[in-house]
Short mmCIF file of N, CA and C in Angstrom, two decimals:
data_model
loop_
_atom_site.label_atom_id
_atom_site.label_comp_id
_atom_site.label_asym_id
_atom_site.label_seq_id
_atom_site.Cartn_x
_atom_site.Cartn_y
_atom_site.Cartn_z
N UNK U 1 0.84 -1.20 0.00
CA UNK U 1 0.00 0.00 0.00
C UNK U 1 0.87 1.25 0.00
N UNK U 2 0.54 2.46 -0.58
CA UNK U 2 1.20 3.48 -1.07
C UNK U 2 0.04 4.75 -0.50
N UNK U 3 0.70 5.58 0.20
CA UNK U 3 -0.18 7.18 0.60
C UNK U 3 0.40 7.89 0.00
N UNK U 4 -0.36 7.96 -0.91
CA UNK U 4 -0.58 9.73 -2.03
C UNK U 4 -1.15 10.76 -1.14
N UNK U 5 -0.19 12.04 -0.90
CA UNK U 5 -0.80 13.02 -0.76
C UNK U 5 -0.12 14.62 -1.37
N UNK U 6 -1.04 14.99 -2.50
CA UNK U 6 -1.05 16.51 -2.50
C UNK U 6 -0.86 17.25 -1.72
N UNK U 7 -0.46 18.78 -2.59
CA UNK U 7 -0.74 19.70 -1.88
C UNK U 7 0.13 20.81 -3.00
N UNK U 8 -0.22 22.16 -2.17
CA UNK U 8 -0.06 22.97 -3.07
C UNK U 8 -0.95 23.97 -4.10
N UNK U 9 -2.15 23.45 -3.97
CA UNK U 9 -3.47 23.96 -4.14
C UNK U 9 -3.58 25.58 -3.65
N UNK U 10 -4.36 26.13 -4.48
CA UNK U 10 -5.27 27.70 -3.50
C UNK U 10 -5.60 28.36 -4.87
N UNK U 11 -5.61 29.85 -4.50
CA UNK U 11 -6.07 30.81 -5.29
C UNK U 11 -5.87 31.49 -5.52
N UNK U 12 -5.61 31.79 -7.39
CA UNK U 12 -5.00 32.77 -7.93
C UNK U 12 -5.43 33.35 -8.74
N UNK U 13 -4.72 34.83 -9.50
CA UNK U 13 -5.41 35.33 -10.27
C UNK U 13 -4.96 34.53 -11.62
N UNK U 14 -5.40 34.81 -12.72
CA UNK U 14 -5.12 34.38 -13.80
C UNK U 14 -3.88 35.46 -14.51
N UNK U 15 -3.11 34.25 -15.04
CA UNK U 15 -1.85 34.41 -15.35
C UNK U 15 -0.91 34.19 -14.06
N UNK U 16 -1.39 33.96 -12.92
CA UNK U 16 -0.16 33.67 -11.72
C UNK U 16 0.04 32.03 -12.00
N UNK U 17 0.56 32.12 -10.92
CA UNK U 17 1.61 30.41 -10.82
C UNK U 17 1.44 29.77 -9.58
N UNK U 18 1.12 28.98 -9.56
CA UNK U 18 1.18 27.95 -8.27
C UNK U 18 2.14 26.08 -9.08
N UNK U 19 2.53 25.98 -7.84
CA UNK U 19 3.21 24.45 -7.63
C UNK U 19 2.81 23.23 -7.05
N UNK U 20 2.31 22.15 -7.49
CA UNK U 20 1.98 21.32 -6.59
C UNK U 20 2.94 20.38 -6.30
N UNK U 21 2.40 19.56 -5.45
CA UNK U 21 3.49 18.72 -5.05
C UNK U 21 2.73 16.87 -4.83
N UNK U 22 3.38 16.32 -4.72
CA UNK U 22 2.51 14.80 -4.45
C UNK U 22 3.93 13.86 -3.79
N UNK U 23 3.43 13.62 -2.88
CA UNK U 23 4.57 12.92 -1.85
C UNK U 23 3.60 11.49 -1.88
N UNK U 24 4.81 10.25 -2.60
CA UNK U 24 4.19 9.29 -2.07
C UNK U 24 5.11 8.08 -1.15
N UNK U 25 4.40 7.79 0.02
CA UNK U 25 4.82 7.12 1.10
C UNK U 25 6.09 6.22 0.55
N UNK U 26 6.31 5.94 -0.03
CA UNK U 26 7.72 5.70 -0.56
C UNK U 26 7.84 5.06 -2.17
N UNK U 27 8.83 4.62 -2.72
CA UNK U 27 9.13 5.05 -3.90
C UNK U 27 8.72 3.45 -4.13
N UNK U 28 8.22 3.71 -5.52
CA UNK U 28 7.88 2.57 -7.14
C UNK U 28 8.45 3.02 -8.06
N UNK U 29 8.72 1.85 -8.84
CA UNK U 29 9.45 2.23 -10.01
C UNK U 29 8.37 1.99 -11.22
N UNK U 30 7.57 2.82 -11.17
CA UNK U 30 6.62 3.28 -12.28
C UNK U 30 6.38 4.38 -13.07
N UNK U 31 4.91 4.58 -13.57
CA UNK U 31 4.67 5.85 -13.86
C UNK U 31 3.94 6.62 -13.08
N UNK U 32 3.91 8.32 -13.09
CA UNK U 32 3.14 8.77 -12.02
C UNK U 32 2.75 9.95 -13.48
N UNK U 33 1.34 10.79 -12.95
CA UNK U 33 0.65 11.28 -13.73
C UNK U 33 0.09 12.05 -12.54
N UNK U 34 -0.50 13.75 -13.22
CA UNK U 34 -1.03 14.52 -12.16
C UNK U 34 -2.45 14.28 -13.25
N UNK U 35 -3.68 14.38 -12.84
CA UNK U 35 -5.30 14.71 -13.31
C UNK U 35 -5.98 15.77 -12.81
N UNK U 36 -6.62 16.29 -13.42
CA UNK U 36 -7.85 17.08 -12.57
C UNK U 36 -9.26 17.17 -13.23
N UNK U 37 -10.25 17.25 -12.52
CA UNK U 37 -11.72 17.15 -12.47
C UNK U 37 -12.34 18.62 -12.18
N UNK U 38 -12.34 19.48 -13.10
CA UNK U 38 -12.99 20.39 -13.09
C UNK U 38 -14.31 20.35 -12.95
N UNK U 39 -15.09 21.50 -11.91
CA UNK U 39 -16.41 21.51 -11.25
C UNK U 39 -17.25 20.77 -12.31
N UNK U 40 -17.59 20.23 -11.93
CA UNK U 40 -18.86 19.08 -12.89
C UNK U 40 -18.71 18.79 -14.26
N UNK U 41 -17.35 18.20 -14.00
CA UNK U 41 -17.21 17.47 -15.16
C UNK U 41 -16.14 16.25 -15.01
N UNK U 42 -15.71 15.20 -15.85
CA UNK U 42 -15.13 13.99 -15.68
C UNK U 42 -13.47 14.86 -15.58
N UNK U 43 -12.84 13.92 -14.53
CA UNK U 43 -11.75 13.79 -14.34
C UNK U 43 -10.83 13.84 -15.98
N UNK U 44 -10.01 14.29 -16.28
CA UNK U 44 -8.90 14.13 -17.26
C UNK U 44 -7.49 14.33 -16.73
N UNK U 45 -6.93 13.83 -17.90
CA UNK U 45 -5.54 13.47 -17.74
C UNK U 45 -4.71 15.35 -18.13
N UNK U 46 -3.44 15.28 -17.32
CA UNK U 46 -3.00 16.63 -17.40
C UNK U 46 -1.49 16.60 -17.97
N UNK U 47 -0.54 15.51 -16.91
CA UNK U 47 1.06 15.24 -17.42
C UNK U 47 0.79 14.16 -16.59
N UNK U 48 2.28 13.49 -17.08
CA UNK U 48 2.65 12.57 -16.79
C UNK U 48 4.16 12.44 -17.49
N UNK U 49 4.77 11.49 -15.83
CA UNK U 49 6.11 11.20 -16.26
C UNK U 49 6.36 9.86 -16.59
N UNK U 50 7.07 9.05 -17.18
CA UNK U 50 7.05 7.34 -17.41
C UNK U 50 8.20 7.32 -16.68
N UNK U 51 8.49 5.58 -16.29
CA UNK U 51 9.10 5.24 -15.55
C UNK U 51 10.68 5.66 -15.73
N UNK U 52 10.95 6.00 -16.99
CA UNK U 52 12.72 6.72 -17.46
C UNK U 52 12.37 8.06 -17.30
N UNK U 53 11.24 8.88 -16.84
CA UNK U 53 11.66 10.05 -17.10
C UNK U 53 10.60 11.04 -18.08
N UNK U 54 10.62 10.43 -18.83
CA UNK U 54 10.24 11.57 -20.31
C UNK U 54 8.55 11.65 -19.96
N UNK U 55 8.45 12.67 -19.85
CA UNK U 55 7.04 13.60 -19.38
C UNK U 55 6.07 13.76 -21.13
N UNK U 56 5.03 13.77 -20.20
CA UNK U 56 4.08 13.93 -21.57
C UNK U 56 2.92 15.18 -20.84
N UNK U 57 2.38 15.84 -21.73
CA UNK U 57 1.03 16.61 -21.35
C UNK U 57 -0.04 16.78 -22.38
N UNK U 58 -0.88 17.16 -21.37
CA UNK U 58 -2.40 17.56 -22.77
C UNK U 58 -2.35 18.98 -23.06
N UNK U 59 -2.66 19.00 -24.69
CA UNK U 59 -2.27 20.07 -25.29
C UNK U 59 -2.65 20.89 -24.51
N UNK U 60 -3.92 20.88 -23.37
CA UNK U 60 -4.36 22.09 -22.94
C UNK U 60 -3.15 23.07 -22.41
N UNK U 61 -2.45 22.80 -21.60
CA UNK U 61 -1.49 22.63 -20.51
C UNK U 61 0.28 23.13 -21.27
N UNK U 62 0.39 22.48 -22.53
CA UNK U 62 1.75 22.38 -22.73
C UNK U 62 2.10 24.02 -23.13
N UNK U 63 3.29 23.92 -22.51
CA UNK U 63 4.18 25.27 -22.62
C UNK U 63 3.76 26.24 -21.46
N UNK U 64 2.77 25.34 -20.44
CA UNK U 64 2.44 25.92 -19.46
C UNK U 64 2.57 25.73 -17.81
N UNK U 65 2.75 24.40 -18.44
CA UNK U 65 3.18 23.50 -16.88
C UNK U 65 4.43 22.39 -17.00
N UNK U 66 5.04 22.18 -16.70
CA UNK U 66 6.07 21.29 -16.10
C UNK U 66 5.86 20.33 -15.45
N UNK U 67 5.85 18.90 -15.63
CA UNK U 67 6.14 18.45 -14.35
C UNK U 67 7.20 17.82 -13.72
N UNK U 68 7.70 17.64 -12.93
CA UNK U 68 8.95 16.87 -12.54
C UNK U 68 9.21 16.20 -11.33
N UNK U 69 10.04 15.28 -11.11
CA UNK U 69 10.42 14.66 -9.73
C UNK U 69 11.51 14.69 -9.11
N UNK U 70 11.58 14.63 -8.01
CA UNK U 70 12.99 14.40 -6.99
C UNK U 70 14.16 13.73 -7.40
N UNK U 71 14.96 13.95 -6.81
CA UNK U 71 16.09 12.76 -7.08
C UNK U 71 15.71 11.21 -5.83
N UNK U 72 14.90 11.28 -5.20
CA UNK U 72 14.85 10.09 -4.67
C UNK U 72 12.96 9.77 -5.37
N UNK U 73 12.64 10.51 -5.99
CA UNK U 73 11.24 9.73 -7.17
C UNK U 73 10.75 9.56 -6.66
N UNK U 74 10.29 9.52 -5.03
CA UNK U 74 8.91 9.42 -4.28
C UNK U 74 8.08 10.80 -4.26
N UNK U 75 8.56 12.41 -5.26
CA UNK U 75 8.25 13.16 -4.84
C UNK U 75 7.68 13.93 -6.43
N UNK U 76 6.31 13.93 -6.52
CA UNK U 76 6.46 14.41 -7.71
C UNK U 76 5.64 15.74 -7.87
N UNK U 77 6.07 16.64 -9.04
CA UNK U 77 6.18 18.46 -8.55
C UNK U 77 5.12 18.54 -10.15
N UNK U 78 4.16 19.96 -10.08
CA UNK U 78 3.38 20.41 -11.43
C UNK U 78 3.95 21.48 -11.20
N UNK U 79 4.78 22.14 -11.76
CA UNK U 79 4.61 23.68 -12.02
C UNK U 79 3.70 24.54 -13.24
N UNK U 80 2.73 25.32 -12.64
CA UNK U 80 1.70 25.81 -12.99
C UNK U 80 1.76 27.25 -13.62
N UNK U 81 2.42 27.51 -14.79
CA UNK U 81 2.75 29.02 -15.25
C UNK U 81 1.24 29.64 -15.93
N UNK U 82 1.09 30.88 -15.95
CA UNK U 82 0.14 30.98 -16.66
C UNK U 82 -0.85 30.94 -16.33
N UNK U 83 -1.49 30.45 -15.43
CA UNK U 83 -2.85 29.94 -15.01
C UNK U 83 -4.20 30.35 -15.85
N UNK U 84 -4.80 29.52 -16.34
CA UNK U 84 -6.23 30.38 -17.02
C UNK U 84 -7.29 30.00 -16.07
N UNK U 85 -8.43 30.69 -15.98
CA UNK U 85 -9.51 29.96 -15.43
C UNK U 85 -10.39 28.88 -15.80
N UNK U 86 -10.23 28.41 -16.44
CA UNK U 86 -10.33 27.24 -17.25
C UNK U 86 -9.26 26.01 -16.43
N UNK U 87 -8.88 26.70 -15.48
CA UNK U 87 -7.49 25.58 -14.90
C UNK U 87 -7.93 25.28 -14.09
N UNK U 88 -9.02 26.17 -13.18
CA UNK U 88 -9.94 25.92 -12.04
C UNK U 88 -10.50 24.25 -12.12
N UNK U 89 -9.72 23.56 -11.22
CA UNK U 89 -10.12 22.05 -11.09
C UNK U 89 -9.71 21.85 -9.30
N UNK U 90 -10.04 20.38 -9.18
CA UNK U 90 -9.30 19.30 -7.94
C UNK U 90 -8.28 18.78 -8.52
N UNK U 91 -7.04 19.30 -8.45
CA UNK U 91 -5.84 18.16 -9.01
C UNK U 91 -5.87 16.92 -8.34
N UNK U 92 -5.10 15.96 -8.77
CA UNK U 92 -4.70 14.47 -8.26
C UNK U 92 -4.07 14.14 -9.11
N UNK U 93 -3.12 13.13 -8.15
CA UNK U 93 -2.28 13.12 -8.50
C UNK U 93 -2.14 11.42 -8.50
N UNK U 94 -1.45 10.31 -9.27
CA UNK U 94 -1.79 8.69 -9.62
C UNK U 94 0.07 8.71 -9.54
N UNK U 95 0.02 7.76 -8.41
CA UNK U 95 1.17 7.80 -8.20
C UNK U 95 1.24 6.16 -8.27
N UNK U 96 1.52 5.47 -9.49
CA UNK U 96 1.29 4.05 -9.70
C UNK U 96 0.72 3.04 -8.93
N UNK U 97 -0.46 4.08 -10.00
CA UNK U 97 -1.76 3.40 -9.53
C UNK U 97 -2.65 3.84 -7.99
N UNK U 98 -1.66 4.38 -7.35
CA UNK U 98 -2.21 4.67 -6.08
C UNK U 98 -2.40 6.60 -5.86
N UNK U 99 -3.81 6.76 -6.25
CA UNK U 99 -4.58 8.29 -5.56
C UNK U 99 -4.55 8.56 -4.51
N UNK U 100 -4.11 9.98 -4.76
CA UNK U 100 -4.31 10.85 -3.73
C UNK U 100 -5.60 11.31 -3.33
N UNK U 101 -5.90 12.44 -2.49
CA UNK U 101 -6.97 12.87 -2.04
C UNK U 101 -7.73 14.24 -3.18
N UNK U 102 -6.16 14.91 -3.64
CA UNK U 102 -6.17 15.75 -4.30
C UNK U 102 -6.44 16.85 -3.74
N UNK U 103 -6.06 18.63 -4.67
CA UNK U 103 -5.56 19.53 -4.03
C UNK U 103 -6.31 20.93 -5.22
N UNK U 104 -6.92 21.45 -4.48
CA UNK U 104 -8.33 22.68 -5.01
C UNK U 104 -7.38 23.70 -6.07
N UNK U 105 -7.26 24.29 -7.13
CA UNK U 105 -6.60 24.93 -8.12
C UNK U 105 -7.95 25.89 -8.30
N UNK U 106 -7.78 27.21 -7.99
CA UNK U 106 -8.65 28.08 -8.49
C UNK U 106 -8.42 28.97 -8.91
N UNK U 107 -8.72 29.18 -10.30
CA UNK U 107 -7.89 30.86 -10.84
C UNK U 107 -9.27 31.72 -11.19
N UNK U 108 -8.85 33.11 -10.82
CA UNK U 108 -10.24 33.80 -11.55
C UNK U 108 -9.35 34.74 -12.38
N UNK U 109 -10.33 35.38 -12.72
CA UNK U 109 -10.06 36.29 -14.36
C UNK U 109 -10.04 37.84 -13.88
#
């Protein structure tokens, strides 16, 4: 068993920056992926890193966020440039296979 937990969440204006973070109870050698579920609507996919490394994102997102991990890989980071309100979601974060609780992203305009 593996504890995912976020954080890093709050509220910004649009165009600011926030960072999240996802600490999981100790390290797998998998893939980890951040999601978010904007107010009433299905969960989607945001980035993700594979088990070597090489990060992927949804077009929404790219050239806007980052994501990356620690040197000991139990620790994985979104950096959030740009923010639109349209970004306004619950992040979470799938830390192979094992969810977090997830962490509130609110931007206004």
């Amino acid at each position: 068993q593996v504890q995912v937990v976020e954080s890093g969440g709050g509220s910004v204006q649009a165009g600011g920056s926030l960072r999240l973070s996802c600490e999981a109870s100790r390290y797998l050698y998998c893939s980890r992926y951040w999601y978010r579920q904007p107010p009433e609507k299905g969960r989607e996919f945001v980035s993700g890193i594979d088990s070597d490394g090489s990060p992927s994102y949804a077009d929404s997102v790219k050239g806007r966020f980052t994501i990356s991990q620690d040197g000991a890989k139990n620790t994985l980071y979104l950096q959030m440039n740009n923010l639109k309100p349209e970004d306004t979601a619950m992040y979470f974060c799938n830390y192979c296979g094992y969810w977090g609780q997830g962490t509130q992203v609110t931007v206004s305009s």
